[in-house]
Amino acid sequence: MKVLDKKLFRDLWGFRAQVVTLATLVICGVAVLVASWSAYKSLQKAQVLYYAQNRFADVFAEVVRAPSDILERVRKISGVELAEGRVVVEVLLDIPQQVEPALGRFISYDPHSLLNLIHLKMGRFPEDGSSTEVVVHESFAKAHKMRPGDHFKALFKGKVTRLVVAGIGISPEYVYALSPIAPLPDDRHFGVIWMNHDALSRLNQMEGAFNSFVIRKEAGVSLDSVKAAMDRILKPFGSMGSYDRSRQISNMFVEDEIRQQRSMSAVVPGIFIGIATFIMHIVMVRLVSLHRGQIATLKSVGYSSFSLA
């Protein structure tokens, strides 16, 4: 072993605490970078795959009331691949063991629907023709410890209706179930509930009509052109304007969570590497100041600057 190599190892041993600290910080920084970036890419891929598998709609629009034949006009819009109409209402819920009422957003369910498919986590879908069976959003069911077979009450047009939980599930439209009057999820006081279309229409006096439309556009078609055509058709029926996924509340929350993960994958490793760089700078300054005389002596006996470096 060369003399300079022996000196190097003695110096490293003398600064072993700093060396171990630097190595640990760098290892932690690289590990966090790999783990967080992998999590970000996995979340991004899972979002795209989940939306595709469950046919998340591209465009949404709400109206006060539109006759069912308007749906055919919407389907004929250039660039529209699929279009569906539905009934969406919000009513008060009477939940057992909860003093204050909750708000439920009821969405009409059609077993032949091709958009915003419901992914069942437990139980089954309502039977055809059932006017009391519903599918409850998973987060609301967990907050109230609901299981298939449980009961609760809802107030439709001043009439109390007893409902039965047939299944528990989620949909790409409501990964996050957000109340229109609350800035953050409140699963105890707001829930999404799917009910047979005919039953929900009858309870809300919406037979032969829709108040919500969802659309899936063809690939390569401009969203703006589809939304403009929808707005022209639906404006006479009280539409405030259609919107795409970028303004859909649940999707906005999901996108924000994924963006936060991406930011964390850059910020946290940067902190580790930054601290390691700072410690490295201190150690190097100390080494140079301590070895200034030794370096001069070694150079005087013939060692080159390159070898010493």
mmCIF file of C-alpha atoms in Angstrom:
data_model
loop_
_atom_site.group_PDB
_atom_site.id
_atom_site.type_symbol
_atom_site.label_atom_id
_atom_site.label_comp_id
_atom_site.label_asym_id
_atom_site.label_seq_id
_atom_site.Cartn_x
_atom_site.Cartn_y
_atom_site.Cartn_z
ATOM 1 C CA MET A 1 0.000 0.000 0.000
ATOM 2 C CA LYS A 2 1.301 3.432 -0.927
ATOM 3 C CA VAL A 3 2.197 5.943 1.735
ATOM 4 C CA LEU A 4 -0.486 8.378 0.586
ATOM 5 C CA ASP A 5 -3.094 5.595 0.708
ATOM 6 C CA LYS A 6 -2.174 4.847 4.317
ATOM 7 C CA LYS A 7 -2.442 8.522 5.142
ATOM 8 C CA LEU A 8 -5.847 8.696 3.420
ATOM 9 C CA PHE A 9 -7.248 5.855 5.492
ATOM 10 C CA ARG A 10 -5.864 7.365 8.709
ATOM 11 C CA ASP A 11 -7.494 10.684 7.837
ATOM 12 C CA LEU A 12 -10.795 8.988 7.030
ATOM 13 C CA TRP A 13 -10.679 7.152 10.334
ATOM 14 C CA GLY A 14 -10.082 10.446 12.110
ATOM 15 C CA PHE A 15 -13.178 11.906 10.412
ATOM 16 C CA ARG A 16 -15.197 8.700 10.571
ATOM 17 C CA ALA A 17 -18.206 10.363 12.218
ATOM 18 C CA GLN A 18 -18.519 12.955 9.464
ATOM 19 C CA VAL A 19 -17.945 10.324 6.759
ATOM 20 C CA VAL A 20 -20.668 8.047 8.149
ATOM 21 C CA THR A 21 -23.056 11.012 8.445
ATOM 22 C CA LEU A 22 -22.405 12.056 4.849
ATOM 23 C CA ALA A 23 -22.859 8.516 3.547
ATOM 24 C CA THR A 24 -26.097 8.080 5.524
ATOM 25 C CA LEU A 25 -27.536 11.364 4.257
ATOM 26 C CA VAL A 26 -26.691 10.570 0.641
ATOM 27 C CA ILE A 27 -28.119 7.041 0.934
ATOM 28 C CA CYS A 28 -31.315 8.386 2.527
ATOM 29 C CA GLY A 29 -31.644 11.055 -0.150
ATOM 30 C CA VAL A 30 -31.249 8.556 -2.985
ATOM 31 C CA ALA A 31 -33.608 6.058 -1.314
ATOM 32 C CA VAL A 32 -36.303 8.698 -0.775
ATOM 33 C CA LEU A 33 -35.871 9.929 -4.347
ATOM 34 C CA VAL A 34 -36.282 6.442 -5.819
ATOM 35 C CA ALA A 35 -39.195 5.520 -3.526
ATOM 36 C CA SER A 36 -41.136 8.775 -3.899
ATOM 37 C CA TRP A 37 -40.636 9.027 -7.645
ATOM 38 C CA SER A 38 -41.694 5.392 -8.064
ATOM 39 C CA ALA A 39 -44.806 6.104 -5.968
ATOM 40 C CA TYR A 40 -45.598 9.155 -8.104
ATOM 41 C CA LYS A 41 -45.296 7.228 -11.364
ATOM 42 C CA SER A 42 -47.336 4.336 -9.949
ATOM 43 C CA LEU A 43 -50.122 6.684 -8.814
ATOM 44 C CA GLN A 44 -50.156 8.408 -12.176
ATOM 45 C CA LYS A 45 -50.356 5.095 -14.024
ATOM 46 C CA ALA A 46 -53.031 3.744 -11.660
ATOM 47 C CA GLN A 47 -55.156 6.868 -12.179
ATOM 48 C CA VAL A 48 -55.036 6.563 -15.962
ATOM 49 C CA LEU A 49 -55.763 2.817 -15.826
ATOM 50 C CA TYR A 50 -58.649 3.188 -13.354
ATOM 51 C CA TYR A 51 -60.255 5.971 -15.380
ATOM 52 C CA ALA A 52 -59.953 3.930 -18.563
ATOM 53 C CA GLN A 53 -61.289 0.693 -17.071
ATOM 54 C CA ASN A 54 -64.294 2.412 -15.512
ATOM 55 C CA ARG A 55 -64.905 4.754 -18.470
ATOM 56 C CA PHE A 56 -64.649 8.080 -16.744
ATOM 57 C CA ALA A 57 -66.536 10.714 -18.725
ATOM 58 C CA ASP A 58 -64.743 13.618 -20.409
ATOM 59 C CA VAL A 59 -67.482 16.276 -20.248
ATOM 60 C CA PHE A 60 -70.208 16.988 -17.679
ATOM 61 C CA ALA A 61 -73.248 19.273 -17.695
ATOM 62 C CA GLU A 62 -76.126 19.956 -15.303
ATOM 63 C CA VAL A 63 -79.520 21.449 -16.151
ATOM 64 C CA VAL A 64 -82.714 22.192 -14.235
ATOM 65 C CA ARG A 65 -84.794 19.750 -16.277
ATOM 66 C CA ALA A 66 -84.465 18.553 -19.845
ATOM 67 C CA PRO A 67 -86.773 16.134 -21.694
ATOM 68 C CA SER A 68 -85.264 12.745 -22.420
ATOM 69 C CA ASP A 69 -85.292 13.280 -26.206
ATOM 70 C CA ILE A 70 -82.597 15.957 -25.774
ATOM 71 C CA LEU A 71 -80.163 13.107 -25.143
ATOM 72 C CA GLU A 72 -80.406 12.073 -28.815
ATOM 73 C CA ARG A 73 -79.429 15.581 -29.902
ATOM 74 C CA VAL A 74 -76.434 15.461 -27.562
ATOM 75 C CA ARG A 75 -75.389 12.085 -28.975
ATOM 76 C CA LYS A 76 -75.404 13.517 -32.482
ATOM 77 C CA ILE A 77 -72.824 16.191 -31.616
ATOM 78 C CA SER A 78 -69.758 15.797 -33.798
ATOM 79 C CA GLY A 79 -66.965 14.079 -31.856
ATOM 80 C CA VAL A 80 -69.201 12.505 -29.192
ATOM 81 C CA GLU A 81 -68.512 8.806 -28.712
ATOM 82 C CA LEU A 82 -70.911 8.135 -25.814
ATOM 83 C CA ALA A 83 -73.505 10.302 -24.088
ATOM 84 C CA GLU A 84 -75.789 9.461 -21.179
ATOM 85 C CA GLY A 85 -78.466 11.307 -19.243
ATOM 86 C CA ARG A 86 -79.266 10.782 -15.601
ATOM 87 C CA VAL A 87 -81.050 12.197 -12.590
ATOM 88 C CA VAL A 88 -78.951 13.715 -9.793
ATOM 89 C CA VAL A 89 -80.594 15.096 -6.633
ATOM 90 C CA GLU A 90 -79.454 15.993 -3.143
ATOM 91 C CA VAL A 91 -81.709 15.111 -0.206
ATOM 92 C CA LEU A 92 -81.512 14.918 3.572
ATOM 93 C CA LEU A 93 -80.660 11.569 5.131
ATOM 94 C CA ASP A 94 -81.669 10.186 8.500
ATOM 95 C CA ILE A 95 -78.818 7.926 9.599
ATOM 96 C CA PRO A 96 -79.242 5.654 12.645
ATOM 97 C CA GLN A 97 -77.072 6.614 15.655
ATOM 98 C CA GLN A 98 -76.413 10.097 14.220
ATOM 99 C CA VAL A 99 -78.266 13.066 15.698
ATOM 100 C CA GLU A 100 -77.598 15.617 12.976
ATOM 101 C CA PRO A 101 -78.884 14.910 9.429
ATOM 102 C CA ALA A 102 -76.575 14.104 6.543
ATOM 103 C CA LEU A 103 -76.776 15.182 2.923
ATOM 104 C CA GLY A 104 -76.986 12.519 0.233
ATOM 105 C CA ARG A 105 -76.327 13.001 -3.464
ATOM 106 C CA PHE A 106 -78.478 10.451 -5.264
ATOM 107 C CA ILE A 107 -77.438 9.477 -8.784
ATOM 108 C CA SER A 108 -79.648 7.381 -11.027
ATOM 109 C CA TYR A 109 -78.178 3.973 -11.802
ATOM 110 C CA ASP A 110 -78.722 2.130 -15.069
ATOM 111 C CA PRO A 111 -77.324 -1.426 -15.365
ATOM 112 C CA HIS A 112 -76.691 -0.766 -19.058
ATOM 113 C CA SER A 113 -74.659 2.401 -18.424
ATOM 114 C CA LEU A 114 -71.316 2.646 -20.214
ATOM 115 C CA LEU A 115 -69.864 5.685 -18.428
ATOM 116 C CA ASN A 116 -68.660 6.312 -14.851
ATOM 117 C CA LEU A 117 -69.025 2.647 -13.966
ATOM 118 C CA ILE A 118 -69.508 1.710 -10.321
ATOM 119 C CA HIS A 119 -66.829 -0.535 -8.853
ATOM 120 C CA LEU A 120 -68.436 -2.678 -6.164
ATOM 121 C CA LYS A 121 -66.388 -3.249 -3.008
ATOM 122 C CA MET A 122 -69.067 -5.235 -1.193
ATOM 123 C CA GLY A 123 -72.558 -6.565 -1.800
ATOM 124 C CA ARG A 124 -74.392 -6.334 -5.121
ATOM 125 C CA PHE A 125 -76.182 -3.902 -7.416
ATOM 126 C CA PRO A 126 -79.881 -3.095 -6.834
ATOM 127 C CA GLU A 127 -82.292 -5.523 -8.417
ATOM 128 C CA ASP A 128 -84.149 -4.371 -11.515
ATOM 129 C CA GLY A 129 -87.305 -2.532 -10.538
ATOM 130 C CA SER A 130 -86.316 -2.124 -6.893
ATOM 131 C CA SER A 131 -87.372 1.232 -5.443
ATOM 132 C CA THR A 132 -85.584 0.900 -2.108
ATOM 133 C CA GLU A 133 -82.206 -0.737 -2.787
ATOM 134 C CA VAL A 134 -79.164 1.499 -3.230
ATOM 135 C CA VAL A 135 -75.388 1.380 -3.602
ATOM 136 C CA VAL A 136 -73.580 3.579 -1.069
ATOM 137 C CA HIS A 137 -70.207 5.246 -1.598
ATOM 138 C CA GLU A 138 -67.445 3.423 0.260
ATOM 139 C CA SER A 139 -66.217 6.387 2.346
ATOM 140 C CA PHE A 140 -69.749 7.230 3.564
ATOM 141 C CA ALA A 141 -70.389 3.569 4.385
ATOM 142 C CA LYS A 142 -67.152 3.331 6.373
ATOM 143 C CA ALA A 143 -67.919 6.523 8.294
ATOM 144 C CA HIS A 144 -71.265 5.047 9.410
ATOM 145 C CA LYS A 145 -70.139 1.399 9.593
ATOM 146 C CA MET A 146 -72.726 0.431 6.965
ATOM 147 C CA ARG A 147 -72.864 -3.022 5.466
ATOM 148 C CA PRO A 148 -75.167 -4.628 2.879
ATOM 149 C CA GLY A 149 -78.581 -5.127 4.434
ATOM 150 C CA ASP A 150 -78.475 -2.018 6.641
ATOM 151 C CA HIS A 151 -81.253 0.578 6.486
ATOM 152 C CA PHE A 152 -81.508 4.360 6.558
ATOM 153 C CA LYS A 153 -84.090 6.974 5.567
ATOM 154 C CA ALA A 154 -84.126 9.741 2.946
ATOM 155 C CA LEU A 155 -86.475 12.679 2.453
ATOM 156 C CA PHE A 156 -87.693 12.945 -1.162
ATOM 157 C CA LYS A 157 -90.068 15.826 -1.933
ATOM 158 C CA GLY A 158 -91.299 15.886 1.652
ATOM 159 C CA LYS A 159 -91.829 12.110 1.765
ATOM 160 C CA VAL A 160 -89.672 9.861 3.934
ATOM 161 C CA THR A 161 -88.431 6.733 2.126
ATOM 162 C CA ARG A 162 -86.767 3.779 3.850
ATOM 163 C CA LEU A 163 -83.784 2.539 1.857
ATOM 164 C CA VAL A 164 -81.767 -0.674 1.980
ATOM 165 C CA VAL A 165 -78.013 -0.868 1.354
ATOM 166 C CA ALA A 166 -77.571 -3.454 -1.404
ATOM 167 C CA GLY A 167 -73.921 -2.730 -2.115
ATOM 168 C CA ILE A 168 -70.939 -0.515 -1.335
ATOM 169 C CA GLY A 169 -68.714 0.883 -4.056
ATOM 170 C CA ILE A 170 -66.929 3.797 -5.692
ATOM 171 C CA SER A 171 -66.781 5.300 -9.166
ATOM 172 C CA PRO A 172 -64.165 7.358 -11.026
ATOM 173 C CA GLU A 173 -66.461 10.359 -10.732
ATOM 174 C CA TYR A 174 -66.396 10.148 -6.932
ATOM 175 C CA VAL A 175 -63.012 8.897 -5.805
ATOM 176 C CA TYR A 176 -63.394 11.804 -3.367
ATOM 177 C CA ALA A 177 -66.992 12.474 -2.320
ATOM 178 C CA LEU A 178 -67.211 16.203 -1.695
ATOM 179 C CA SER A 179 -70.196 18.161 -0.470
ATOM 180 C CA PRO A 180 -71.101 21.269 -2.490
ATOM 181 C CA ILE A 181 -71.162 23.272 0.753
ATOM 182 C CA ALA A 182 -67.914 22.006 2.331
ATOM 183 C CA PRO A 183 -64.335 22.663 1.155
ATOM 184 C CA LEU A 184 -63.031 19.289 2.386
ATOM 185 C CA PRO A 185 -64.403 15.734 2.456
ATOM 186 C CA ASP A 186 -66.869 15.145 5.302
ATOM 187 C CA ASP A 187 -67.853 11.505 5.072
ATOM 188 C CA ARG A 188 -70.136 11.592 8.105
ATOM 189 C CA HIS A 189 -72.359 14.342 6.721
ATOM 190 C CA PHE A 190 -72.166 13.834 2.963
ATOM 191 C CA GLY A 191 -72.367 10.730 0.848
ATOM 192 C CA VAL A 192 -72.952 9.633 -2.730
ATOM 193 C CA ILE A 193 -75.686 7.060 -3.307
ATOM 194 C CA TRP A 194 -76.688 5.275 -6.511
ATOM 195 C CA MET A 195 -80.328 4.243 -7.037
ATOM 196 C CA ASN A 196 -82.329 2.665 -9.858
ATOM 197 C CA HIS A 197 -83.115 5.298 -12.478
ATOM 198 C CA ASP A 198 -86.869 4.680 -12.634
ATOM 199 C CA ALA A 199 -87.240 4.722 -8.853
ATOM 200 C CA LEU A 200 -85.200 7.908 -8.412
ATOM 201 C CA SER A 201 -87.052 9.631 -11.255
ATOM 202 C CA ARG A 202 -90.404 8.713 -9.730
ATOM 203 C CA LEU A 203 -89.455 9.868 -6.227
ATOM 204 C CA ASN A 204 -88.308 13.257 -7.596
ATOM 205 C CA GLN A 205 -91.017 13.687 -10.215
ATOM 206 C CA MET A 206 -88.462 13.533 -13.026
ATOM 207 C CA GLU A 207 -90.111 10.896 -15.202
ATOM 208 C CA GLY A 208 -89.122 11.315 -18.839
ATOM 209 C CA ALA A 209 -86.489 13.905 -18.024
ATOM 210 C CA PHE A 210 -82.820 14.324 -17.063
ATOM 211 C CA ASN A 211 -80.944 16.980 -15.131
ATOM 212 C CA SER A 212 -77.387 15.754 -15.685
ATOM 213 C CA PHE A 213 -75.440 14.690 -18.772
ATOM 214 C CA VAL A 214 -72.079 12.941 -19.126
ATOM 215 C CA ILE A 215 -70.141 12.555 -22.364
ATOM 216 C CA ARG A 216 -67.130 10.672 -23.613
ATOM 217 C CA LYS A 217 -65.546 12.252 -26.670
ATOM 218 C CA GLU A 218 -63.768 10.557 -29.534
ATOM 219 C CA ALA A 219 -59.984 10.500 -29.517
ATOM 220 C CA GLY A 220 -58.409 13.570 -31.079
ATOM 221 C CA VAL A 221 -61.567 15.690 -30.866
ATOM 222 C CA SER A 222 -61.301 19.114 -29.241
ATOM 223 C CA LEU A 223 -62.991 19.395 -25.862
ATOM 224 C CA ASP A 224 -63.877 23.025 -26.519
ATOM 225 C CA SER A 225 -65.881 22.193 -29.631
ATOM 226 C CA VAL A 226 -67.854 19.467 -27.819
ATOM 227 C CA LYS A 227 -68.559 21.736 -24.837
ATOM 228 C CA ALA A 228 -69.649 24.609 -27.073
ATOM 229 C CA ALA A 229 -72.112 22.354 -28.915
ATOM 230 C CA MET A 230 -73.463 20.996 -25.624
ATOM 231 C CA ASP A 231 -73.941 24.493 -24.236
ATOM 232 C CA ARG A 232 -75.970 25.530 -27.278
ATOM 233 C CA ILE A 233 -78.293 22.549 -26.850
ATOM 234 C CA LEU A 234 -78.651 22.659 -23.059
ATOM 235 C CA LYS A 235 -78.745 26.410 -22.398
ATOM 236 C CA PRO A 236 -82.575 26.654 -22.793
ATOM 237 C CA PHE A 237 -82.930 24.074 -20.013
ATOM 238 C CA GLY A 238 -81.014 25.984 -17.347
ATOM 239 C CA SER A 239 -77.469 24.841 -18.020
ATOM 240 C CA MET A 240 -74.753 27.012 -16.454
ATOM 241 C CA GLY A 241 -72.204 25.642 -18.901
ATOM 242 C CA SER A 242 -70.533 22.285 -19.413
ATOM 243 C CA TYR A 243 -67.122 21.461 -17.964
ATOM 244 C CA ASP A 244 -64.439 18.842 -18.461
ATOM 245 C CA ARG A 245 -62.369 16.694 -16.096
ATOM 246 C CA SER A 246 -60.045 19.556 -15.192
ATOM 247 C CA ARG A 247 -62.976 21.189 -13.310
ATOM 248 C CA GLN A 248 -64.525 17.996 -11.966
ATOM 249 C CA ILE A 249 -64.102 18.210 -8.179
ATOM 250 C CA SER A 250 -63.071 14.638 -7.415
ATOM 251 C CA ASN A 251 -60.570 14.574 -10.266
ATOM 252 C CA MET A 252 -59.144 17.924 -9.109
ATOM 253 C CA PHE A 253 -58.443 16.450 -5.669
ATOM 254 C CA VAL A 254 -56.853 13.338 -7.184
ATOM 255 C CA GLU A 255 -54.661 15.448 -9.482
ATOM 256 C CA ASP A 256 -53.619 17.638 -6.535
ATOM 257 C CA GLU A 257 -52.615 14.588 -4.503
ATOM 258 C CA ILE A 258 -50.512 13.262 -7.375
ATOM 259 C CA ARG A 259 -48.882 16.676 -7.892
ATOM 260 C CA GLN A 260 -48.052 16.817 -4.192
ATOM 261 C CA GLN A 261 -46.396 13.415 -4.465
ATOM 262 C CA ARG A 262 -44.328 14.678 -7.409
ATOM 263 C CA SER A 263 -43.284 17.759 -5.446
ATOM 264 C CA MET A 264 -42.316 15.658 -2.429
ATOM 265 C CA SER A 265 -40.207 13.411 -4.649
ATOM 266 C CA ALA A 266 -38.093 16.451 -5.525
ATOM 267 C CA VAL A 267 -38.135 18.449 -2.269
ATOM 268 C CA VAL A 268 -37.341 15.788 0.349
ATOM 269 C CA PRO A 269 -34.365 14.210 -1.471
ATOM 270 C CA GLY A 270 -33.113 17.729 -2.189
ATOM 271 C CA ILE A 271 -33.084 18.465 1.550
ATOM 272 C CA PHE A 272 -30.994 15.368 2.255
ATOM 273 C CA ILE A 273 -28.556 16.088 -0.560
ATOM 274 C CA GLY A 274 -28.348 19.767 0.412
ATOM 275 C CA ILE A 275 -27.459 18.932 4.019
ATOM 276 C CA ALA A 276 -24.886 16.389 2.809
ATOM 277 C CA THR A 277 -23.340 19.038 0.544
ATOM 278 C CA PHE A 278 -23.180 21.532 3.426
ATOM 279 C CA ILE A 279 -21.470 19.008 5.716
ATOM 280 C CA MET A 280 -19.094 18.052 2.894
ATOM 281 C CA HIS A 281 -18.133 21.698 2.464
ATOM 282 C CA ILE A 282 -17.394 22.067 6.198
ATOM 283 C CA VAL A 283 -15.342 18.866 6.247
ATOM 284 C CA MET A 284 -13.303 19.853 3.193
ATOM 285 C CA VAL A 285 -12.564 23.327 4.558
ATOM 286 C CA ARG A 286 -11.442 21.769 7.836
ATOM 287 C CA LEU A 287 -9.278 19.190 6.055
ATOM 288 C CA VAL A 288 -7.513 21.803 3.949
ATOM 289 C CA SER A 289 -6.824 24.033 6.949
ATOM 290 C CA LEU A 290 -5.508 21.127 9.052
ATOM 291 C CA HIS A 291 -3.330 19.640 6.314
ATOM 292 C CA ARG A 292 -1.918 22.801 4.817
ATOM 293 C CA GLY A 293 1.488 22.213 6.456
ATOM 294 C CA GLN A 294 1.516 18.499 5.564
ATOM 295 C CA ILE A 295 0.692 19.265 1.948
ATOM 296 C CA ALA A 296 3.575 21.723 1.754
ATOM 297 C CA THR A 297 5.963 19.152 3.257
ATOM 298 C CA LEU A 298 4.869 16.388 0.900
ATOM 299 C CA LYS A 299 5.213 18.645 -2.130
ATOM 300 C CA SER A 300 8.718 19.599 -0.980
ATOM 301 C CA VAL A 301 9.817 15.943 -1.028
ATOM 302 C CA GLY A 302 8.572 15.423 -4.587
ATOM 303 C CA TYR A 303 4.862 14.529 -4.519
ATOM 304 C CA SER A 304 2.864 16.147 -7.291
ATOM 305 C CA SER A 305 -0.320 18.180 -6.774
ATOM 306 C CA PHE A 306 -2.264 15.528 -8.701
ATOM 307 C CA SER A 307 -1.127 12.734 -6.374
ATOM 308 C CA LEU A 308 -1.905 14.754 -3.278
ATOM 309 C CA ALA A 309 -5.336 15.676 -4.614
#
